[in-house]
Amino acid sequence: MLEGKFETASTMKKVIEAIKDSVKLCNLNCSQNDGITVQAIDDSRVLLIALKLDPSCFQEFRCDKDLVLGLDLESLSKILRQGNPEDYLTLIAEDSPDSLLIVFEDSKKDRISEFSLKLMDIDSDVLTIDEMEHDCAITLPAAAFAKVARDMKTLSESLQILVTKDSVKFKADGSIGTGSVILRARTNLDDTKESILIDLNKPVNLTFGAKYLNDIVKATPLADTVTIKLTDKAPAMFEYKLQGGFLRYYLAPKFEDEEE
Amino acid sequence: MTEIENENDNEPAEIPEKYSETSLRLVSYNVNGIKTLKNYSPWNERPGYDDAFRYMKADVVTFQELKLQRSDIDASIANPSGYLSFITVPQSKKGYSGVGVFVRKPCSNEPDIIKQALTVRRAEEGITGFLHMRGARQSYRDCLSDDKYRERCIGGYPSLDDPVQGRHLDSEGRCIVLELGIGLVVISVYCPANSMCTVEGEDFRLLFLQCLFERAENLLRKGKQVVIMGDINVSPNLIDSDEYISDGFEKGTLIKPNEVSEFEAANREEVLKYKTCTESKGLLNGFTFDNTGLEEENRGHDKILHDVTRELQGRRMKMYTVWNTLKNNRPQNIGSRIDLFLATSGIASSAKGSDIWPFLYGSDHCPIYCDFDLESKAVKELAESSKYGTRCNCKHLDAKNYYCVGNSRSIDSFFRKPEKHAVEEEEEGHHTKKEKTTEHTIYVSRKRGSKEQSSLFGFFSVGKTARVESVTEVRTLDATSSSSLFVTEDEDGSDSEAAESHKKISVQEFRKLLQTASCSTIPLCRHHERCAFRTVKSSNSGNVGKKFWCCARRTKSETWDLSKDDGLRKADGGEALDEYNCGYFKWATK
């Protein structure tokens, strides 16, 4: 039996909105110790999404037996849109479930709405992802990153990210022209969320598909800041911290044209 | 009858084997939006585009009407494994038109002639040569006189001399020209339809066709052989247009002969009239050899192209490649044939098989294919003369470079697959899948160089197994009988697997639910198809305005049939279910 009650529905709503355009189907892995985890890769196999909702994310959480819930995210998102963000949201599943029960409670209006969503078998390999060493880590306001990603996409399909000791430069080189945005490291003591922190071991110069960055910034409503960890010739990690958990994206970089 | 049987079957007709090991299979398919294609069988069972190409056993395949924007083009289509990809999309209109050509990368153990044929020597976007070559910052025409880029140009540009008009003509992502290593130029096109029937639209369409055929003519003069394949949007002959035939029967301008085979001879005048009844048909037939056998003098001097599928299939009636989906015309096969292979004489003479594949769904068109025997004398000579310098100069248009996607490595190649975990926990069913993935990994590493990949593996340490063990532990604890740890595991394993397969549904089943969920109240007719919702219009029945459900198919009287078993069918009893309207009727209740 799985029973996970969120104090508000907004987290789950935002999480699903953030990932449903990148992956259509995914498995929710539920266990008593880890809470709910998701690992999914987009169709073009360039972007990996890792979600973790610890038991502490929930007001109440119990999971007697480990469960894998295969879901169609588009359908789940349609159901989640039926509830208000401030409703209580409870996810319930039997021990060998054929559907997931989704319950919204509006305590003020004494309104309870209940939905069940059919589950399916989804083949997927769970990849092992460990803490990686990184050449640099940048923490910046999520909205600032979203703006850069969206703005630069209008110029080019690729976005180059160059990091030095005290600044991050985003560069787009497209057919209509070029553009660049520089964000300097700054500490805002009044509002730490507005700070831009750069932790640099080694300068980095990497290029990513702008389309994927635009998929990633759909998670912006989930957190005030985003942390980006970059390493040469390795996937970049974009992390949105949740209250007891995280939503991480791993994005494969583009490589320079190789002679075959 | 056969068609109904076909529909119930999953994959009714087979994709034929290639004519021989040394034959080249060309496939053309107007997919009418490549994203929607994936909702249909058999494409939904084949997640990668490369799987779809292999399923059709295609060497060179072109898709028209991709309806993709630049931003939609990702590695899955621009760098499908085992195929080279060339894609053109409109410069301004988004989600419209678009042509993709995919060329198989031959294996090392294949015959040399196949390897030569599948070497893409040159590639161009657009038919006029006025588009700019990527990286050269000048048009293909200008590149022809530039030593640096000359090798990349196919040449033979049409006489159109206005660059503005040329660029406009090629601005809608309608054409990719490839020169293969055997001296064969394959022009993949999506010709304009002018479906809005505007004057400008018709001018655009005619100019496009004019340039297309001129280009083929010029290339032929340069010693190449040419195949034009794709959605030409013109039906060449009377027997290629169902609508025209039905109209003719109705108006009495066409007569029904006693024998089907005499249809064209009996209607000789109409057949010939049809060939030039519109400017576009006149233009097409002006360049195409007559295949009706009715044209008196086959004015061979300005004709250069053979309609290959028609020539190989003879005077087969109702061989259509597109059907009006709004009128639900496909079940009764009321359509027309506008997807063609037009080949110059040398290569056309080596065509060994060509047909339509009407059993493949997913678009309003069906795919067509053609096998060319590369061992034939004409092709051998051509290949011999082109052997010198079979170098690949097509990288600038290779979609993975052109759309800057190919060098994104797939994300899972960076992370470890859960192999230990699989052995420990997963059951047999997953083994086949695992093998497949391993194969894939091998492919990736071969291409990207194993050095780079293995070094990255060092970033990730073991971490998964611990969790897996805890899973097993939990399960063991669940079991009440303490003596049977082994049994429990076994039971648990098979139990969870069996329970899941019983209760949970497959992804395909879920998709089916999604498709039917919104229309669960729509009654099914006797074909087990969804009914059409109609309103009574005739005022003499007293039911005007009332709504009803009925079979969505056309009635038999709306189409024509040359076979003479009309009487027989009735004798069978009107009850027999055929491909026409089954007579289902039900008043809609509120």
mmCIF file of N, CA and C in Angstrom, chain B residues 118-202:
data_model
loop_
_atom_site.group_PDB
_atom_site.id
_atom_site.type_symbol
_atom_site.label_atom_id
_atom_site.label_comp_id
_atom_site.label_asym_id
_atom_site.label_seq_id
_atom_site.Cartn_x
_atom_site.Cartn_y
_atom_site.Cartn_z
ATOM 1 N N LEU B 118 25.428 3.559 -52.483
ATOM 2 C CA LEU B 118 24.974 4.216 -51.262
ATOM 3 C C LEU B 118 25.977 5.245 -50.738
ATOM 4 N N THR B 119 26.959 5.556 -51.563
ATOM 5 C CA THR B 119 27.839 6.667 -51.215
ATOM 6 C C THR B 119 27.187 7.939 -51.750
ATOM 7 N N VAL B 120 26.842 8.822 -50.873
ATOM 8 C CA VAL B 120 26.227 10.067 -51.325
ATOM 9 C C VAL B 120 27.350 11.005 -51.720
ATOM 10 N N ARG B 121 27.489 11.189 -53.024
ATOM 11 C CA ARG B 121 28.629 11.973 -53.467
ATOM 12 C C ARG B 121 28.389 13.470 -53.284
ATOM 13 N N ARG B 122 27.187 13.867 -53.636
ATOM 14 C CA ARG B 122 26.882 15.294 -53.493
ATOM 15 C C ARG B 122 25.439 15.443 -53.013
ATOM 16 N N ALA B 123 25.174 16.543 -52.372
ATOM 17 C CA ALA B 123 23.814 16.784 -51.890
ATOM 18 C C ALA B 123 23.486 18.262 -52.018
ATOM 19 N N GLU B 124 22.278 18.538 -52.464
ATOM 20 C CA GLU B 124 21.845 19.936 -52.593
ATOM 21 C C GLU B 124 20.442 20.104 -52.060
ATOM 22 N N GLU B 125 20.202 21.283 -51.529
ATOM 23 C CA GLU B 125 18.865 21.622 -51.071
ATOM 24 C C GLU B 125 18.239 22.515 -52.133
ATOM 25 N N GLY B 126 17.010 22.208 -52.527
ATOM 26 C CA GLY B 126 16.323 23.048 -53.506
ATOM 27 C C GLY B 126 16.580 22.573 -54.925
ATOM 28 N N ILE B 127 15.674 22.955 -55.824
ATOM 29 C CA ILE B 127 15.742 22.470 -57.198
ATOM 30 C C ILE B 127 16.439 23.470 -58.121
ATOM 31 N N THR B 128 16.410 24.768 -57.758
ATOM 32 C CA THR B 128 16.881 25.789 -58.694
ATOM 33 C C THR B 128 18.373 26.084 -58.590
ATOM 34 N N GLY B 129 18.988 25.707 -57.466
ATOM 35 C CA GLY B 129 20.400 26.042 -57.282
ATOM 36 C C GLY B 129 20.613 27.468 -56.786
ATOM 37 N N PHE B 130 19.532 28.158 -56.464
ATOM 38 C CA PHE B 130 19.677 29.533 -55.981
ATOM 39 C C PHE B 130 19.798 29.615 -54.464
ATOM 40 N N LEU B 131 19.522 28.525 -53.780
ATOM 41 C CA LEU B 131 19.692 28.555 -52.319
ATOM 42 C C LEU B 131 21.180 28.612 -52.015
ATOM 43 N N HIS B 132 21.489 29.155 -50.844
ATOM 44 C CA HIS B 132 22.903 29.235 -50.469
ATOM 45 C C HIS B 132 23.397 27.909 -49.943
ATOM 46 N N MET B 133 24.600 27.582 -50.345
ATOM 47 C CA MET B 133 25.220 26.396 -49.789
ATOM 48 C C MET B 133 25.698 26.754 -48.393
ATOM 49 N N ARG B 134 25.437 25.881 -47.475
ATOM 50 C CA ARG B 134 25.827 26.155 -46.101
ATOM 51 C C ARG B 134 27.349 26.241 -46.003
ATOM 52 N N GLY B 135 27.792 27.289 -45.348
ATOM 53 C CA GLY B 135 29.222 27.443 -45.136
ATOM 54 C C GLY B 135 29.913 28.183 -46.267
ATOM 55 N N ALA B 136 29.306 28.189 -47.456
ATOM 56 C CA ALA B 136 29.966 28.828 -48.590
ATOM 57 C C ALA B 136 29.528 30.279 -48.755
ATOM 58 N N ARG B 137 28.429 30.646 -48.152
ATOM 59 C CA ARG B 137 27.875 31.996 -48.234
ATOM 60 C C ARG B 137 27.651 32.464 -49.669
ATOM 61 N N GLN B 138 27.363 31.517 -50.540
ATOM 62 C CA GLN B 138 26.939 31.860 -51.893
ATOM 63 C C GLN B 138 26.082 30.720 -52.415
ATOM 64 N N SER B 139 25.370 30.999 -53.522
ATOM 65 C CA SER B 139 24.423 29.993 -54.002
ATOM 66 C C SER B 139 25.166 28.831 -54.654
ATOM 67 N N TYR B 140 24.478 27.715 -54.810
ATOM 68 C CA TYR B 140 25.070 26.545 -55.457
ATOM 69 C C TYR B 140 25.531 26.910 -56.863
ATOM 70 N N ARG B 141 24.745 27.755 -57.523
ATOM 71 C CA ARG B 141 25.113 28.149 -58.883
ATOM 72 C C ARG B 141 26.439 28.888 -58.896
ATOM 73 N N ASP B 142 26.612 29.776 -57.895
ATOM 74 C CA ASP B 142 27.862 30.522 -57.850
ATOM 75 C C ASP B 142 29.017 29.616 -57.444
ATOM 76 N N CYS B 143 28.697 28.635 -56.595
ATOM 77 C CA CYS B 143 29.734 27.721 -56.139
ATOM 78 C C CYS B 143 30.317 26.923 -57.297
ATOM 79 N N LEU B 144 29.484 26.745 -58.321
ATOM 80 C CA LEU B 144 29.912 25.947 -59.475
ATOM 81 C C LEU B 144 31.143 26.562 -60.131
ATOM 82 N N SER B 145 31.288 27.889 -59.999
ATOM 83 C CA SER B 145 32.460 28.518 -60.601
ATOM 84 C C SER B 145 33.483 28.894 -59.532
ATOM 85 N N ASP B 146 33.375 28.275 -58.387
ATOM 86 C CA ASP B 146 34.319 28.550 -57.305
ATOM 87 C C ASP B 146 35.082 27.261 -57.032
ATOM 88 N N ASP B 147 36.390 27.298 -57.263
ATOM 89 C CA ASP B 147 37.192 26.079 -57.160
ATOM 90 C C ASP B 147 37.007 25.361 -55.829
ATOM 91 N N LYS B 148 36.810 26.172 -54.802
ATOM 92 C CA LYS B 148 36.757 25.606 -53.462
ATOM 93 C C LYS B 148 35.517 24.727 -53.268
ATOM 94 N N TYR B 149 34.423 25.126 -53.903
ATOM 95 C CA TYR B 149 33.167 24.438 -53.629
ATOM 96 C C TYR B 149 32.616 23.664 -54.812
ATOM 97 N N ARG B 150 33.312 23.741 -55.945
ATOM 98 C CA ARG B 150 32.756 23.159 -57.169
ATOM 99 C C ARG B 150 32.392 21.689 -56.958
ATOM 100 N N GLU B 151 33.247 21.000 -56.256
ATOM 101 C CA GLU B 151 33.054 19.558 -56.065
ATOM 102 C C GLU B 151 31.742 19.210 -55.362
ATOM 103 N N ARG B 152 31.168 20.183 -54.675
ATOM 104 C CA ARG B 152 29.934 19.899 -53.934
ATOM 105 C C ARG B 152 28.680 20.103 -54.776
ATOM 106 N N CYS B 153 28.838 20.655 -55.991
ATOM 107 C CA CYS B 153 27.657 21.028 -56.770
ATOM 108 C C CYS B 153 27.264 19.930 -57.742
ATOM 109 N N ILE B 154 25.987 19.705 -57.855
ATOM 110 C CA ILE B 154 25.492 18.681 -58.763
ATOM 111 C C ILE B 154 25.298 19.250 -60.164
ATOM 112 N N GLY B 155 24.965 20.538 -60.233
ATOM 113 C CA GLY B 155 24.848 21.205 -61.538
ATOM 114 C C GLY B 155 23.552 20.892 -62.260
ATOM 115 N N GLY B 156 23.543 21.266 -63.539
ATOM 116 C CA GLY B 156 22.355 21.040 -64.372
ATOM 117 C C GLY B 156 21.190 21.922 -63.983
ATOM 118 N N TYR B 157 21.495 23.140 -63.537
ATOM 119 C CA TYR B 157 20.428 24.003 -63.016
ATOM 120 C C TYR B 157 19.471 24.438 -64.112
ATOM 121 N N PRO B 158 18.199 24.629 -63.763
ATOM 122 C CA PRO B 158 17.198 25.011 -64.763
ATOM 123 C C PRO B 158 17.427 26.430 -65.288
ATOM 124 N N SER B 159 16.742 26.746 -66.380
ATOM 125 C CA SER B 159 17.028 28.012 -67.064
ATOM 126 C C SER B 159 16.512 29.238 -66.312
ATOM 127 N N LEU B 160 15.677 29.038 -65.333
ATOM 128 C CA LEU B 160 15.173 30.170 -64.537
ATOM 129 C C LEU B 160 16.350 31.038 -64.120
ATOM 130 N N ASP B 161 16.275 32.353 -64.401
ATOM 131 C CA ASP B 161 17.470 33.145 -64.101
ATOM 132 C C ASP B 161 17.251 34.242 -63.073
ATOM 133 N N ASP B 162 16.089 34.273 -62.479
ATOM 134 C CA ASP B 162 15.845 35.293 -61.464
ATOM 135 C C ASP B 162 16.110 34.699 -60.070
ATOM 136 N N PRO B 163 17.194 35.158 -59.432
ATOM 137 C CA PRO B 163 17.551 34.567 -58.129
ATOM 138 C C PRO B 163 16.447 34.743 -57.084
ATOM 139 N N VAL B 164 15.747 35.869 -57.141
ATOM 140 C CA VAL B 164 14.697 36.113 -56.147
ATOM 141 C C VAL B 164 13.592 35.085 -56.307
ATOM 142 N N GLN B 165 13.200 34.887 -57.566
ATOM 143 C CA GLN B 165 12.160 33.908 -57.847
ATOM 144 C C GLN B 165 12.641 32.506 -57.490
ATOM 145 N N GLY B 166 13.889 32.232 -57.776
ATOM 146 C CA GLY B 166 14.458 30.915 -57.492
ATOM 147 C C GLY B 166 14.448 30.626 -56.006
ATOM 148 N N ARG B 167 14.894 31.607 -55.227
ATOM 149 C CA ARG B 167 14.922 31.396 -53.783
ATOM 150 C C ARG B 167 13.515 31.244 -53.223
ATOM 151 N N HIS B 168 12.591 32.006 -53.817
ATOM 152 C CA HIS B 168 11.198 31.902 -53.379
ATOM 153 C C HIS B 168 10.680 30.494 -53.650
ATOM 154 N N LEU B 169 10.985 30.000 -54.836
ATOM 155 C CA LEU B 169 10.516 28.673 -55.242
ATOM 156 C C LEU B 169 11.056 27.593 -54.297
ATOM 157 N N ASP B 170 12.259 27.819 -53.808
ATOM 158 C CA ASP B 170 12.889 26.817 -52.949
ATOM 159 C C ASP B 170 12.776 27.146 -51.458
ATOM 160 N N SER B 171 11.924 28.105 -51.141
ATOM 161 C CA SER B 171 11.868 28.550 -49.739
ATOM 162 C C SER B 171 10.970 27.666 -48.878
ATOM 163 N N GLU B 172 10.262 26.732 -49.504
ATOM 164 C CA GLU B 172 9.272 25.988 -48.734
ATOM 165 C C GLU B 172 9.695 24.573 -48.368
ATOM 166 N N GLY B 173 10.970 24.289 -48.493
ATOM 167 C CA GLY B 173 11.462 22.978 -48.079
ATOM 168 C C GLY B 173 10.838 21.851 -48.856
ATOM 169 N N ARG B 174 10.988 21.912 -50.193
ATOM 170 C CA ARG B 174 10.298 20.931 -51.022
ATOM 171 C C ARG B 174 11.219 19.968 -51.749
ATOM 172 N N CYS B 175 12.503 20.199 -51.715
ATOM 173 C CA CYS B 175 13.346 19.385 -52.585
ATOM 174 C C CYS B 175 14.747 19.143 -52.029
ATOM 175 N N ILE B 176 15.187 17.904 -52.133
ATOM 176 C CA ILE B 176 16.577 17.545 -51.841
ATOM 177 C C ILE B 176 17.091 16.757 -53.036
ATOM 178 N N VAL B 177 18.260 17.146 -53.533
ATOM 179 C CA VAL B 177 18.846 16.448 -54.668
ATOM 180 C C VAL B 177 20.102 15.735 -54.170
ATOM 181 N N LEU B 178 20.191 14.449 -54.421
ATOM 182 C CA LEU B 178 21.371 13.695 -54.019
ATOM 183 C C LEU B 178 22.000 13.061 -55.245
ATOM 184 N N GLU B 179 23.317 13.110 -55.316
ATOM 185 C CA GLU B 179 23.997 12.361 -56.365
ATOM 186 C C GLU B 179 24.681 11.175 -55.712
ATOM 187 N N LEU B 180 24.295 9.992 -56.151
ATOM 188 C CA LEU B 180 24.877 8.785 -55.572
ATOM 189 C C LEU B 180 26.133 8.384 -56.341
ATOM 190 N N GLY B 181 26.923 7.549 -55.710
ATOM 191 C CA GLY B 181 28.224 7.170 -56.258
ATOM 192 C C GLY B 181 28.183 6.499 -57.622
ATOM 193 N N ILE B 182 27.040 5.971 -58.011
ATOM 194 C CA ILE B 182 26.973 5.308 -59.321
ATOM 195 C C ILE B 182 26.537 6.262 -60.433
ATOM 196 N N GLY B 183 26.524 7.560 -60.136
ATOM 197 C CA GLY B 183 26.154 8.527 -61.166
ATOM 198 C C GLY B 183 24.662 8.714 -61.296
ATOM 199 N N LEU B 184 23.943 8.231 -60.313
ATOM 200 C CA LEU B 184 22.491 8.380 -60.313
ATOM 201 C C LEU B 184 22.119 9.580 -59.437
ATOM 202 N N VAL B 185 21.310 10.458 -59.993
ATOM 203 C CA VAL B 185 20.854 11.601 -59.214
ATOM 204 C C VAL B 185 19.419 11.335 -58.769
ATOM 205 N N VAL B 186 19.207 11.360 -57.474
ATOM 206 C CA VAL B 186 17.879 11.114 -56.938
ATOM 207 C C VAL B 186 17.304 12.440 -56.455
ATOM 208 N N ILE B 187 16.224 12.868 -57.068
ATOM 209 C CA ILE B 187 15.592 14.134 -56.693
ATOM 210 C C ILE B 187 14.346 13.799 -55.877
ATOM 211 N N SER B 188 14.359 14.152 -54.625
ATOM 212 C CA SER B 188 13.217 13.877 -53.757
ATOM 213 C C SER B 188 12.409 15.150 -53.616
ATOM 214 N N VAL B 189 11.138 15.075 -53.977
ATOM 215 C CA VAL B 189 10.344 16.300 -54.012
ATOM 216 C C VAL B 189 8.984 16.163 -53.352
ATOM 217 N N TYR B 190 8.533 17.282 -52.875
ATOM 218 C CA TYR B 190 7.137 17.457 -52.505
ATOM 219 C C TYR B 190 6.646 18.607 -53.363
ATOM 220 N N CYS B 191 6.015 18.285 -54.494
ATOM 221 C CA CYS B 191 5.601 19.340 -55.419
ATOM 222 C C CYS B 191 4.393 20.083 -54.859
ATOM 223 N N PRO B 192 4.301 21.382 -55.168
ATOM 224 C CA PRO B 192 3.174 22.159 -54.648
ATOM 225 C C PRO B 192 1.852 21.623 -55.196
ATOM 226 N N ALA B 193 0.819 21.690 -54.378
ATOM 227 C CA ALA B 193 -0.479 21.154 -54.790
ATOM 228 C C ALA B 193 -1.412 22.246 -55.273
ATOM 229 N N ASN B 194 -1.192 23.454 -54.807
ATOM 230 C CA ASN B 194 -2.129 24.553 -55.054
ATOM 231 C C ASN B 194 -3.542 24.159 -54.649
ATOM 232 N N SER B 195 -3.670 23.671 -53.429
ATOM 233 C CA SER B 195 -4.978 23.178 -52.987
ATOM 234 C C SER B 195 -5.979 24.320 -52.801
ATOM 235 N N MET B 196 -5.480 25.547 -52.671
ATOM 236 C CA MET B 196 -6.399 26.677 -52.535
ATOM 237 C C MET B 196 -6.861 27.171 -53.911
ATOM 238 N N CYS B 197 -6.269 26.614 -54.968
ATOM 239 C CA CYS B 197 -6.639 26.973 -56.333
ATOM 240 C C CYS B 197 -6.536 28.473 -56.631
ATOM 241 N N THR B 198 -5.452 29.076 -56.225
ATOM 242 C CA THR B 198 -5.241 30.483 -56.555
ATOM 243 C C THR B 198 -4.392 30.578 -57.818
ATOM 244 N N VAL B 199 -4.457 31.742 -58.444
ATOM 245 C CA VAL B 199 -3.678 31.940 -59.666
ATOM 246 C C VAL B 199 -2.185 31.903 -59.341
ATOM 247 N N GLU B 200 -1.807 32.610 -58.263
ATOM 248 C CA GLU B 200 -0.383 32.642 -57.888
ATOM 249 C C GLU B 200 0.086 31.239 -57.533
ATOM 250 N N GLY B 201 -0.799 30.514 -56.829
ATOM 251 C CA GLY B 201 -0.456 29.148 -56.428
ATOM 252 C C GLY B 201 -0.199 28.269 -57.632
ATOM 253 N N GLU B 202 -1.031 28.432 -58.657
ATOM 254 C CA GLU B 202 -0.880 27.615 -59.857
ATOM 255 C C GLU B 202 0.409 27.988 -60.595
#
